[in-house]
Coordinates of C-alpha atoms in Angstrom, one line a residue:
M501 CA 0.0 0.0 0.0
T502 CA 1.4 3.3 -1.0
Y503 CA 1.7 6.5 1.0
G504 CA -1.0 8.1 -1.1
C505 CA -3.4 5.3 -0.5
R506 CA -2.8 5.3 3.2
F507 CA -3.3 9.0 3.3
L508 CA -6.6 8.8 1.4
I509 CA -7.8 6.0 3.7
G510 CA -6.8 8.2 6.8
M511 CA -8.7 11.2 5.4
V512 CA -11.8 9.1 4.7
A513 CA -11.7 7.7 8.3
A514 CA -11.2 11.2 9.8
A515 CA -14.2 12.5 7.7
A516 CA -16.4 9.7 8.8
M517 CA -15.5 10.3 12.5
T518 CA -16.2 14.0 12.2
G519 CA -19.6 13.3 10.5
A520 CA -20.5 10.8 13.2
A521 CA -19.6 13.2 16.0
S522 CA -21.6 15.9 14.3
L523 CA -24.7 13.6 14.0
A524 CA -24.3 12.6 17.6
H525 CA -24.3 16.2 18.7
A526 CA -27.4 17.1 16.7
Q527 CA -29.4 14.2 18.3
A528 CA -28.4 15.2 21.9
S529 CA -30.7 18.2 22.0
A530 CA -34.2 19.3 20.9
S531 CA -36.5 22.2 21.6
Q532 CA -40.2 22.8 21.9
S533 CA -42.3 25.9 22.4
T534 CA -44.4 25.7 25.6
T535 CA -47.4 27.8 26.6
S536 CA -48.0 29.0 30.1
T537 CA -51.5 29.7 31.5
V538 CA -53.2 30.9 34.7
T539 CA -56.7 31.5 35.9
I540 CA -57.2 34.2 38.6
F541 CA -60.2 34.0 41.0
R542 CA -61.5 36.8 43.1
P543 CA -61.1 36.0 46.9
I544 CA -63.7 33.8 48.5
T545 CA -65.7 35.5 51.3
L546 CA -68.1 34.3 54.0
T547 CA -70.7 36.5 55.7
K548 CA -72.8 35.4 58.7
N549 CA -76.4 36.5 58.3
S550 CA -77.8 35.0 61.5
D551 CA -76.6 33.1 64.6
L552 CA -77.8 29.6 65.7
S553 CA -80.4 30.1 68.4
F554 CA -82.2 27.4 70.3
G555 CA -84.6 29.9 71.7
T556 CA -86.1 29.6 75.2
I557 CA -86.6 26.1 76.6
V558 CA -88.3 24.8 79.8
R559 CA -86.3 21.8 81.1
P560 CA -88.3 18.7 82.0
M561 CA -89.3 18.0 85.6
A562 CA -88.1 14.5 85.1
G563 CA -86.4 12.7 82.3
S564 CA -84.7 14.2 79.3
G565 CA -85.2 15.5 75.8
T566 CA -83.4 16.7 72.7
V567 CA -84.0 20.1 71.0
T568 CA -83.2 20.2 67.3
I569 CA -82.9 23.2 64.9
S570 CA -83.3 22.2 61.3
E571 CA -80.3 23.1 59.1
V572 CA -82.6 23.3 56.1
D573 CA -85.4 25.7 57.3
G574 CA -84.5 26.6 60.9
S575 CA -87.6 25.0 62.4
R576 CA -87.3 23.9 66.0
S577 CA -88.5 20.6 67.4
L578 CA -88.4 18.7 70.7
S579 CA -88.2 15.0 71.3
G580 CA -88.7 13.6 74.8
S581 CA -89.5 15.8 77.8
G582 CA -89.4 19.6 78.2
A583 CA -91.2 22.5 76.5
L584 CA -90.4 25.0 73.8
L585 CA -91.4 28.6 74.4
S586 CA -92.0 31.0 71.5
T587 CA -91.0 34.0 73.5
G588 CA -88.1 34.8 75.7
P589 CA -84.6 36.3 75.6
N590 CA -83.4 34.1 72.7
A591 CA -86.5 34.1 70.6
P592 CA -87.0 33.4 67.8
A593 CA -85.1 30.2 67.5
G594 CA -83.4 29.5 64.2
R595 CA -80.5 28.1 62.2
A596 CA -77.2 30.0 61.5
T597 CA -77.2 31.3 57.9
Y598 CA -74.3 32.4 55.7
T599 CA -73.6 33.9 52.3
V600 CA -70.6 32.8 50.3
G601 CA -69.1 35.2 47.7
G602 CA -66.4 34.6 45.1
E603 CA -65.7 33.6 41.5
G604 CA -68.8 32.6 39.6
G605 CA -69.3 29.0 38.7
Q606 CA -66.6 27.7 41.2
T607 CA -67.1 24.9 43.8
F608 CA -66.2 25.3 47.4
S609 CA -66.1 23.3 50.6
I610 CA -67.9 24.0 53.8
S611 CA -66.6 22.9 57.2
V612 CA -68.0 23.3 60.7
P613 CA -66.9 21.4 63.8
A614 CA -69.0 18.3 64.6
N615 CA -69.8 19.9 68.0
F616 CA -68.9 22.6 70.4
N617 CA -69.8 23.6 74.0
M618 CA -72.0 26.4 75.3
T619 CA -71.2 27.5 78.8
R620 CA -73.7 28.9 81.3
S621 CA -73.3 32.6 82.1
G622 CA -72.0 33.0 85.6
G623 CA -71.2 29.3 85.9
S624 CA -69.2 26.4 84.6
E625 CA -71.9 24.1 83.3
T626 CA -71.8 23.3 79.6
I627 CA -74.2 22.0 77.0
T628 CA -72.7 20.2 74.0
V629 CA -74.2 21.3 70.6
L630 CA -74.0 18.8 67.7
L631 CA -73.8 20.8 64.4
T632 CA -75.2 19.9 61.0
P633 CA -74.6 22.1 57.9
T634 CA -77.0 21.9 54.9
A635 CA -74.1 20.7 52.7
T636 CA -70.4 20.2 52.8
T637 CA -69.8 21.6 49.3
G638 CA -71.5 24.3 47.1
T639 CA -71.2 26.0 43.8
L640 CA -71.2 29.8 43.4
S641 CA -73.8 31.3 41.0
N642 CA -72.9 32.8 37.6
A643 CA -69.9 32.0 35.5
L644 CA -66.1 32.4 35.6
G645 CA -65.3 36.1 35.1
S646 CA -68.2 37.3 37.2
A647 CA -69.0 37.5 40.9
G648 CA -71.0 34.6 42.3
T649 CA -72.9 33.9 45.5
A650 CA -74.3 30.9 47.4
S651 CA -75.8 30.4 50.8
F652 CA -76.0 27.6 53.4
G653 CA -77.3 27.0 56.9
V654 CA -76.1 25.3 60.0
G655 CA -78.6 23.6 62.4
G656 CA -77.9 21.7 65.6
Q657 CA -79.1 19.6 68.4
I658 CA -78.8 19.9 72.2
P659 CA -79.7 17.6 75.1
I660 CA -81.8 18.8 78.0
S661 CA -82.7 17.0 81.2
D662 CA -84.1 17.6 84.7
G663 CA -80.4 18.1 85.7
T664 CA -79.6 20.9 83.2
A665 CA -78.8 24.0 85.2
S666 CA -81.1 27.0 84.6
G667 CA -79.5 30.1 83.0
A668 CA -78.4 31.6 79.7
Y669 CA -75.8 29.5 77.7
S670 CA -73.6 30.7 74.9
G671 CA -70.6 29.5 72.9
A672 CA -69.1 30.0 69.5
F673 CA -68.0 27.9 66.6
T674 CA -66.3 28.7 63.3
A675 CA -67.6 28.0 59.9
T676 CA -65.0 27.9 57.1
V677 CA -65.3 27.9 53.3
A678 CA -62.5 27.3 50.7
Y679 CA -62.3 26.9 47.0
N680 CA -62.0 23.3 45.8

């Protein structure tokens, strides 16, 4: 093999290696255009329209009973012993009601504690209130891009007995709403 032939073979080999390296470099990267999006909601708000009130109740002379405030319509009922009065310091009885505001068409969650205690004014006696909301989720009226509203209520249930101390009881609970 002559010098010229070896030179030519060397040049072909070098060209092949340079081409392979160039192809390998071209395949090691790629690019793609990507779009970014965002949807902005107005803040969610919660307004209390009315408090939960069990009204005025006469405890039973013997035995026990349960007073219930409907979460749907605020009506009051008594099972067992005792009496419901339509007048008195906490009349009328009724459910707690709320208005939710925010971005139209969006769903939200509702949370209230399962129960809380009311304490007798001037004493340490308590009554446990079991809470029931009308729903655990809701949808705001209207469509995305406009303000929406929704409402819900919270009712409850308390026990009374011949051992329940007389007096005014009060306590507080927190209702919370959040976008889903």
